[in-house]
JSON list of C-alpha atoms and ligand atoms in Angstrom, two decimals:
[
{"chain": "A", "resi": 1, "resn": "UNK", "atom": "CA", "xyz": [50.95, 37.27, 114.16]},
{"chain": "A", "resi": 2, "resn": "UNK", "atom": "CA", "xyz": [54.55, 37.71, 115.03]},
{"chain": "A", "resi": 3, "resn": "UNK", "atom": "CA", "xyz": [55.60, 40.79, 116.84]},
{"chain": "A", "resi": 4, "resn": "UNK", "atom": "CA", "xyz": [58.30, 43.47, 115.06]},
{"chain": "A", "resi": 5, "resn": "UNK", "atom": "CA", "xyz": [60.94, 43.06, 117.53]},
{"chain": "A", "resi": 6, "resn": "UNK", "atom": "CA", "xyz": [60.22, 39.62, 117.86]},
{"chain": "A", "resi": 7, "resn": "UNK", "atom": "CA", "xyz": [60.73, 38.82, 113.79]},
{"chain": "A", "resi": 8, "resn": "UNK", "atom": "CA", "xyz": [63.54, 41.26, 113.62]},
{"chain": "A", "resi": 9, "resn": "UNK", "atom": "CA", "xyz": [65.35, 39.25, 116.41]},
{"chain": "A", "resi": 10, "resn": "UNK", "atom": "CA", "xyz": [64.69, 36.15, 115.16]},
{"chain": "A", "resi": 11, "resn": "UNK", "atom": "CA", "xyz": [66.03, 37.17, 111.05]},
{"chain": "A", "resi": 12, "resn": "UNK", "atom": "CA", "xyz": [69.21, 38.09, 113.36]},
{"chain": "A", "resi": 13, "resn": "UNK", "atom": "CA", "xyz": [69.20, 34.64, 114.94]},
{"chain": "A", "resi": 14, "resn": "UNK", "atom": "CA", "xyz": [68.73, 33.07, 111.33]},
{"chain": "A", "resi": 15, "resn": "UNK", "atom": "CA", "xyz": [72.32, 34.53, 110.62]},
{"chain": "A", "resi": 16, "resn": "UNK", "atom": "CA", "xyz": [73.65, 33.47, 113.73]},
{"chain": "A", "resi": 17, "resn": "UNK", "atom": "CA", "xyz": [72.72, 29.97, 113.33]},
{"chain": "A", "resi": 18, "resn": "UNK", "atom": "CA", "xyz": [74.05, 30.30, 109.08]},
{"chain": "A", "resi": 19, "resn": "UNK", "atom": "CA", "xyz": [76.97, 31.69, 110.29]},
{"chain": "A", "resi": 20, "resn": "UNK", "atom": "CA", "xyz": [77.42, 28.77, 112.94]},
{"chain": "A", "resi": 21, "resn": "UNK", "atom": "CA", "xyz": [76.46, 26.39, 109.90]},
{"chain": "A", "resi": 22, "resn": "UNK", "atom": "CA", "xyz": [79.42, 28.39, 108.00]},
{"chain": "A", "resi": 23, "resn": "UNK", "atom": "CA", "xyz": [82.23, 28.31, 111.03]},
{"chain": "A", "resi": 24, "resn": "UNK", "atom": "CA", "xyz": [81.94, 24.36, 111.16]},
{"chain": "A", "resi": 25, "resn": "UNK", "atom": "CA", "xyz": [82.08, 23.93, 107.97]},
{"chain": "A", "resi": 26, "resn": "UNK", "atom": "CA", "xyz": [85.04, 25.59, 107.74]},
{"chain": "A", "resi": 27, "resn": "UNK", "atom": "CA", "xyz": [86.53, 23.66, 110.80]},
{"chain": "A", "resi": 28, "resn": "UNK", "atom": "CA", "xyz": [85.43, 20.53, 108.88]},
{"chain": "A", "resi": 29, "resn": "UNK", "atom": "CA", "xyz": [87.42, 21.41, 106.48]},
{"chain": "A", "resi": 30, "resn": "UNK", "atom": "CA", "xyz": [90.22, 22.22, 108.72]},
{"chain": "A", "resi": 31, "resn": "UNK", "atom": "CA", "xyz": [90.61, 18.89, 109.99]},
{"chain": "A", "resi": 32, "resn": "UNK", "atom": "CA", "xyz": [90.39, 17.26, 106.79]},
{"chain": "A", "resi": 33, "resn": "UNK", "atom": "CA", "xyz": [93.23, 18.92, 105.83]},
{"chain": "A", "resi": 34, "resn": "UNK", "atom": "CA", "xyz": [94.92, 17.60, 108.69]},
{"chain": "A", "resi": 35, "resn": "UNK", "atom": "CA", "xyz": [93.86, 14.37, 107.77]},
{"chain": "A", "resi": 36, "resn": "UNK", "atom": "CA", "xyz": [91.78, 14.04, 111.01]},
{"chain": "A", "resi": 37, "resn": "UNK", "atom": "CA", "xyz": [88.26, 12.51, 109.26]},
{"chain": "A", "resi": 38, "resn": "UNK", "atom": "CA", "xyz": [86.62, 11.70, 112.61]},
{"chain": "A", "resi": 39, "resn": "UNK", "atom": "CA", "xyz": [86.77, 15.47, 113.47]},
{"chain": "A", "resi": 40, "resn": "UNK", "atom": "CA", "xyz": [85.77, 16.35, 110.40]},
{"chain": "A", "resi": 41, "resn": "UNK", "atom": "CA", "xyz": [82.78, 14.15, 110.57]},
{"chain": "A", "resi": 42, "resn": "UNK", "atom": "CA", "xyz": [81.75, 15.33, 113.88]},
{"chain": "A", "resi": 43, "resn": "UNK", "atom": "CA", "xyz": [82.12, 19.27, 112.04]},
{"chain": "A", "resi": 44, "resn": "UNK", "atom": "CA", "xyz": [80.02, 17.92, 109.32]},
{"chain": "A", "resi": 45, "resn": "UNK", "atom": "CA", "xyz": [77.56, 16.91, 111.47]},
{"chain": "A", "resi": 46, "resn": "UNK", "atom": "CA", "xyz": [77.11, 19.80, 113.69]},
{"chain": "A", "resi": 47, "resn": "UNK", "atom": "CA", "xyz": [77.18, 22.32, 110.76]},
{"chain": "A", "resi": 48, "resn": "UNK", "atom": "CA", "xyz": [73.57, 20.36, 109.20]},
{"chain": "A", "resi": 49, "resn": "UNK", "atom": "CA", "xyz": [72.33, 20.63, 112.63]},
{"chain": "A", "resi": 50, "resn": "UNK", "atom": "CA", "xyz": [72.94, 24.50, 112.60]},
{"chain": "A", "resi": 51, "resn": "UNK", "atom": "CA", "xyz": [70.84, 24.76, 109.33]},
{"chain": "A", "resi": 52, "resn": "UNK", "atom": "CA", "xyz": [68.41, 22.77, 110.78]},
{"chain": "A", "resi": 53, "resn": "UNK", "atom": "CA", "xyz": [68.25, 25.50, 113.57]},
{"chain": "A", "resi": 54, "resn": "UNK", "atom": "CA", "xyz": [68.21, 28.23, 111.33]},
{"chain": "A", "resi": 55, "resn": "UNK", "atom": "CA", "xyz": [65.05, 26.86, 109.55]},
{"chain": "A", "resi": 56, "resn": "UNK", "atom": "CA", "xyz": [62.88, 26.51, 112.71]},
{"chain": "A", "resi": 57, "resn": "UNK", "atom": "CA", "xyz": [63.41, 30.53, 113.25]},
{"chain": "A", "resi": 58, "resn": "UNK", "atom": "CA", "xyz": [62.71, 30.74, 109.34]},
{"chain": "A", "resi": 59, "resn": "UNK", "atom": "CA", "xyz": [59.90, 28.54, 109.39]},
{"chain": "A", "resi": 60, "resn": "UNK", "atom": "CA", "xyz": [58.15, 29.80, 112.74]},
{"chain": "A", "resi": 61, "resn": "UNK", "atom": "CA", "xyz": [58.76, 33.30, 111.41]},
{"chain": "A", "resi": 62, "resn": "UNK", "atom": "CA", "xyz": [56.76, 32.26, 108.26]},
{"chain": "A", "resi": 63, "resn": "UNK", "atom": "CA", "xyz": [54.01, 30.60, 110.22]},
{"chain": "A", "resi": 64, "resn": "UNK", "atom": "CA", "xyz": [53.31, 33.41, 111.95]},
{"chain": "A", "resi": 65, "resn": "UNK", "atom": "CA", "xyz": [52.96, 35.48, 108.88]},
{"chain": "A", "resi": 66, "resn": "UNK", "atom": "CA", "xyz": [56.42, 37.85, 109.90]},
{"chain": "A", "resi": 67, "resn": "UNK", "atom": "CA", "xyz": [58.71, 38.43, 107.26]},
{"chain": "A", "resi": 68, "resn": "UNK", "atom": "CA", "xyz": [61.87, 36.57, 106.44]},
{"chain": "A", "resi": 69, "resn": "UNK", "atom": "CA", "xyz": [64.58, 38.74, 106.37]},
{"chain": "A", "resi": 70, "resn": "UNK", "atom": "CA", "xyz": [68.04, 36.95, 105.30]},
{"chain": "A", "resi": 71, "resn": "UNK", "atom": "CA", "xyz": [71.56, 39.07, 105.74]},
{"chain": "A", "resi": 72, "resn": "UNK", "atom": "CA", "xyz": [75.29, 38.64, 104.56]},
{"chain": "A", "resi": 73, "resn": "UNK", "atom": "CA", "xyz": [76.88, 36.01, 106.33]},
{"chain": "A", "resi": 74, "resn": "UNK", "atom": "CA", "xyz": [80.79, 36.58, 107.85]},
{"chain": "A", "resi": 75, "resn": "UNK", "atom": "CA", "xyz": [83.36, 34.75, 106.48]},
{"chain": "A", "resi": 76, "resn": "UNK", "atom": "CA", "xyz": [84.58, 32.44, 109.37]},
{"chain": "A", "resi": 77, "resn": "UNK", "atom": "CA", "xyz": [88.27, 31.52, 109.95]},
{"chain": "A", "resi": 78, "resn": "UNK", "atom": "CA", "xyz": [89.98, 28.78, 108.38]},
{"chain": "A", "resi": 79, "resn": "UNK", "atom": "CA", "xyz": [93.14, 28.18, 110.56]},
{"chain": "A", "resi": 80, "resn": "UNK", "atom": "CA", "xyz": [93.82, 27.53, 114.16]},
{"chain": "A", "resi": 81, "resn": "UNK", "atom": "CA", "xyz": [96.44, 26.44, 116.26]},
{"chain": "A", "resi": 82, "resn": "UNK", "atom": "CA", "xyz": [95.74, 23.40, 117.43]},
{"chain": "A", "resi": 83, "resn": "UNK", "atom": "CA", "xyz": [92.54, 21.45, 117.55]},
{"chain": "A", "resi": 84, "resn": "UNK", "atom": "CA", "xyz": [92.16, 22.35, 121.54]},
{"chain": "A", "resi": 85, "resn": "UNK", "atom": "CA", "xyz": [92.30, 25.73, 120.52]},
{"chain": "A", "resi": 86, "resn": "UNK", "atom": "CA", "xyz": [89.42, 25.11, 117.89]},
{"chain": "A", "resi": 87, "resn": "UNK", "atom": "CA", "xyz": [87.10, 23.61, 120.29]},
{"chain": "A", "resi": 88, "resn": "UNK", "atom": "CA", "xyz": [87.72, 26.10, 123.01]},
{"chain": "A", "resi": 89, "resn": "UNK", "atom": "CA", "xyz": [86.48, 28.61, 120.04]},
{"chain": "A", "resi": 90, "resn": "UNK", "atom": "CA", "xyz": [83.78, 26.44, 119.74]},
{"chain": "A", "resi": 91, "resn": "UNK", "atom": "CA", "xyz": [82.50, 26.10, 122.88]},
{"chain": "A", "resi": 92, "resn": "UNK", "atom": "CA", "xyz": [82.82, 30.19, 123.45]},
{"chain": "A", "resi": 93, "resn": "UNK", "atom": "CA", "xyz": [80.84, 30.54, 120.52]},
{"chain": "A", "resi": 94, "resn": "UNK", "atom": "CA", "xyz": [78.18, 28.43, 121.75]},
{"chain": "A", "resi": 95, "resn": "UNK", "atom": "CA", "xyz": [78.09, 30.35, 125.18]},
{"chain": "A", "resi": 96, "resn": "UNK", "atom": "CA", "xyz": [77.63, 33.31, 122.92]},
{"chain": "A", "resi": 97, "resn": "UNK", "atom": "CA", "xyz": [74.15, 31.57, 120.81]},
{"chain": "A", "resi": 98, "resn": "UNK", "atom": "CA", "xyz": [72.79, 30.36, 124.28]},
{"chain": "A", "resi": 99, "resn": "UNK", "atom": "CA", "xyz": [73.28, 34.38, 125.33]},
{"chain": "A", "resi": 100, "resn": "UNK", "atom": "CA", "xyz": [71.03, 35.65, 122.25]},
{"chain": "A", "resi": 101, "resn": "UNK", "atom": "CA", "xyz": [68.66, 32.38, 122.62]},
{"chain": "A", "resi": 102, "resn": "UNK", "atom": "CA", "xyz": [68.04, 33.81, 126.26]},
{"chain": "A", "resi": 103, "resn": "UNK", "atom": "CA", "xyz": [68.05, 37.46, 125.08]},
{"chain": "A", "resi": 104, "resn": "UNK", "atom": "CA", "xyz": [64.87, 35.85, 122.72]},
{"chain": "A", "resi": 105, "resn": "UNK", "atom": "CA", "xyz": [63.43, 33.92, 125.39]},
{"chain": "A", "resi": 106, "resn": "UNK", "atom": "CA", "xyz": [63.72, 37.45, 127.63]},
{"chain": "A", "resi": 107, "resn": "UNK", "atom": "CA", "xyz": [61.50, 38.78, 124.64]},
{"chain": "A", "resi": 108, "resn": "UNK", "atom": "CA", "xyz": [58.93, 36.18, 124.61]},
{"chain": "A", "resi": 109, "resn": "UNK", "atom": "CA", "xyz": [58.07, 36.80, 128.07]},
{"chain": "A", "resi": 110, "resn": "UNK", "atom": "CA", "xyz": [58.10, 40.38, 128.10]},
{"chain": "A", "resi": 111, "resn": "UNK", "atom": "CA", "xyz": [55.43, 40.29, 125.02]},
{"chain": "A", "resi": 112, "resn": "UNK", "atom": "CA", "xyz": [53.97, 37.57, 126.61]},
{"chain": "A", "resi": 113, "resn": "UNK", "atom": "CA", "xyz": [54.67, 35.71, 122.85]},
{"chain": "A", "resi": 114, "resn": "UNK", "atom": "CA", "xyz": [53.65, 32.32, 124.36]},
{"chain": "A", "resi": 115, "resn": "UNK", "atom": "CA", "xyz": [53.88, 30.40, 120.76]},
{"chain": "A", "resi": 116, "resn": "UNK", "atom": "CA", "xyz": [57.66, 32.10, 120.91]},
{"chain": "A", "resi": 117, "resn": "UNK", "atom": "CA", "xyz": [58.24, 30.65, 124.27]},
{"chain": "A", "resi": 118, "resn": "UNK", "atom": "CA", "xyz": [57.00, 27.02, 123.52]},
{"chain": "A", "resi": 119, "resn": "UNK", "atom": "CA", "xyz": [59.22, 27.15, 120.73]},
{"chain": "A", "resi": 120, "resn": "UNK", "atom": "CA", "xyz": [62.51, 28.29, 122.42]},
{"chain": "A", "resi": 121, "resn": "UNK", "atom": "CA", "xyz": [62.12, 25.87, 125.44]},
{"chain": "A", "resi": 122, "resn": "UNK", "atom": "CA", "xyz": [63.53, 23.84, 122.43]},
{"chain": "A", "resi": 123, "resn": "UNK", "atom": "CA", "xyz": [66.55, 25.50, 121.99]},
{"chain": "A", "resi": 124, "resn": "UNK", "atom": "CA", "xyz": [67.19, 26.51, 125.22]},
{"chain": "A", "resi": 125, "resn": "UNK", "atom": "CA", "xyz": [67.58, 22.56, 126.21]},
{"chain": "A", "resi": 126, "resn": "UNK", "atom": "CA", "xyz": [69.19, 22.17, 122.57]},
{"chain": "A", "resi": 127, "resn": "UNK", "atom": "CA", "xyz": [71.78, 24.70, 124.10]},
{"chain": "A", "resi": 128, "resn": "UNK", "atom": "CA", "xyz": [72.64, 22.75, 127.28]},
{"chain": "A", "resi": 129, "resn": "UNK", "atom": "CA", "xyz": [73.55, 20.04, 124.73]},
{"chain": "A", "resi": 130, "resn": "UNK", "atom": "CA", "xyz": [75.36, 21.97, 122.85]},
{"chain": "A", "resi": 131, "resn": "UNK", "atom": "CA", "xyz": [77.56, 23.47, 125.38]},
{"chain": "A", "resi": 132, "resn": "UNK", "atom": "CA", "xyz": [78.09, 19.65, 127.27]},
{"chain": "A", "resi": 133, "resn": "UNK", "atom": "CA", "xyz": [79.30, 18.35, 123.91]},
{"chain": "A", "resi": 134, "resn": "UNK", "atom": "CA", "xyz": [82.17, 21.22, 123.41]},
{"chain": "A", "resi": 135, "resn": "UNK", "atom": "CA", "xyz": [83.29, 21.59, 127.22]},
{"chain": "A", "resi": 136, "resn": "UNK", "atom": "CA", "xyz": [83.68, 17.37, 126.71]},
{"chain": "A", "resi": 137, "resn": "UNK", "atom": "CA", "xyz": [85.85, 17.46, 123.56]},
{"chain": "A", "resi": 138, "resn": "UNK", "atom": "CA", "xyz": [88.21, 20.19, 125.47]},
{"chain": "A", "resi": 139, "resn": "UNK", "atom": "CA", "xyz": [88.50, 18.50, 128.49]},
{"chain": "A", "resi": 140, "resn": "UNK", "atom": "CA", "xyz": [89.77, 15.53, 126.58]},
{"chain": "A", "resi": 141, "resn": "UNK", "atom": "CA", "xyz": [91.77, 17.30, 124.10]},
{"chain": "A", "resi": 142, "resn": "UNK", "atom": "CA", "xyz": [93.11, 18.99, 127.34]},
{"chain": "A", "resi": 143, "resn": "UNK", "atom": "CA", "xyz": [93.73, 15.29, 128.71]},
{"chain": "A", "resi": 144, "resn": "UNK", "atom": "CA", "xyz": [95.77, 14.13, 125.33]},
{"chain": "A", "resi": 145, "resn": "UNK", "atom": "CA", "xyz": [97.82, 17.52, 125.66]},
{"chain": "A", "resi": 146, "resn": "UNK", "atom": "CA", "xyz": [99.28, 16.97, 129.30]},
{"chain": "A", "resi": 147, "resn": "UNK", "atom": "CA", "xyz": [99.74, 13.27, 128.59]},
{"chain": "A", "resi": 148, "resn": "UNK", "atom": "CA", "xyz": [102.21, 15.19, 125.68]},
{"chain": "A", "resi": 149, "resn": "UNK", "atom": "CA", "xyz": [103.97, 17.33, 128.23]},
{"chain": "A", "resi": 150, "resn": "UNK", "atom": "CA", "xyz": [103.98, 14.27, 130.55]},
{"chain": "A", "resi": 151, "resn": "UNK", "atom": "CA", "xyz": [105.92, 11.94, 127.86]},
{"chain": "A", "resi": 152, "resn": "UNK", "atom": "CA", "xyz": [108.54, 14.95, 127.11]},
{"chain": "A", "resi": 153, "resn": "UNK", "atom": "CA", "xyz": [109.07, 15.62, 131.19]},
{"chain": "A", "resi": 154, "resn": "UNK", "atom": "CA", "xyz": [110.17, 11.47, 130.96]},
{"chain": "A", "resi": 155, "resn": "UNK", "atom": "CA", "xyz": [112.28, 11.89, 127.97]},
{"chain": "A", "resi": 156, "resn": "UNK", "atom": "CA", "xyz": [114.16, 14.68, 129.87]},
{"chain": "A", "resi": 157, "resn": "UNK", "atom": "CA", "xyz": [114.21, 12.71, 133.06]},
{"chain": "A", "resi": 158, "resn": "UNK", "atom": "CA", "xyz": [115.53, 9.54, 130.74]},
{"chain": "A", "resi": 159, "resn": "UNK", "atom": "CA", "xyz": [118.00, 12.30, 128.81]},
{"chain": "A", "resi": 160, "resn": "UNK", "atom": "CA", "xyz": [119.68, 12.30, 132.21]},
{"chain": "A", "resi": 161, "resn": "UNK", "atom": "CA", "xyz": [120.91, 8.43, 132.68]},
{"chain": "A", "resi": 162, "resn": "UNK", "atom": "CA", "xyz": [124.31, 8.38, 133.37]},
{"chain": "A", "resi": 163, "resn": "UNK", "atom": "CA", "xyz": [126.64, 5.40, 131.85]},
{"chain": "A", "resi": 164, "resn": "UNK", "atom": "CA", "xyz": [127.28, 2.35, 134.51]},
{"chain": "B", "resi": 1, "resn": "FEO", "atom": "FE1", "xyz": [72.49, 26.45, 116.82]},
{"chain": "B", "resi": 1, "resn": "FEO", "atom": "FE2", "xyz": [75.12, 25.42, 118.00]},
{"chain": "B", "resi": 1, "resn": "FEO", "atom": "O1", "xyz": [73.56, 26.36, 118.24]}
]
């Protein structure tokens, strides 16, 4: 049997992981305004994968005859400045789940909830993932964006020429 603070923590995590579902949706919709597919594919992808996460908490929760308790989920943005300004959104917000993911797997071990702990060994590697994948996509966004700045230093330098 699931513990109280252990169920109540993990219907919180539930909305954390909808509400992750609901962000990258709305980024995927972001970039396919902006006629950017492959980003929105990538958005698509990564917002089933947060359902998916949201379903082992409300499936081990079940299984261990707790309660599921589902709340209102935020509305999440739907504009940003640029897309490196997305992703650096995304990877804070993923810092932010592996935070509460550790704050459950501090839990676990202080209720000795070894069924709990088995099961968020999962995340916890799901997490390094997680934040890998976003710190990548900046550091190449950040890549494509000083390539930009380098192109418009050499149209200044080239703005220069003097006639022969
Ligand atoms: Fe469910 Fe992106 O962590």
């Amino acid at each position: 049997m699931i513990g109280k603070a252990m169920q109540d923590l993990m219907n919180e995590q539930i909305n954390k992981e909808l509400f992750s579902s609901y962000l990258y949706l709305s980024m995927a919709a972001y970039f396919e305004d902006k006629s950017l597919p492959g980003f929105a594919h990538w958005m698509r992808t990564q917002e089933a994968e947060e359902r998916e996460h949201a379903m082992k908490f409300y499936d081990f929760i079940l299984e261990r005859g707790g309660k599921v308790m589902l709340k209102a989920i935020e509305a999440p943005k739907t504009d940003w400045k640029s897309s490196l300004e997305l992703f650096e959104e995304v990877a804070a917000h993923e810092a932010k789940v592996t935070a509460s993911i550790n704050s459950l797997y501090e839990l676990a071990l202080k209720e000795k909830d070894y069924p709990a702990q088995v099961m968020l060994q999962w995340f916890i590697t799901e997490q390094v993932e997680e934040e890998k994948n976003a710190a990548e996509i900046v550091a190449s966004l950040k890549l494509i964006e000083e390539r930009g700045t380098a192109v418009l230093m050499l149209d200044h330098r080239l703005a220069k020429r003097g006639g022969d």
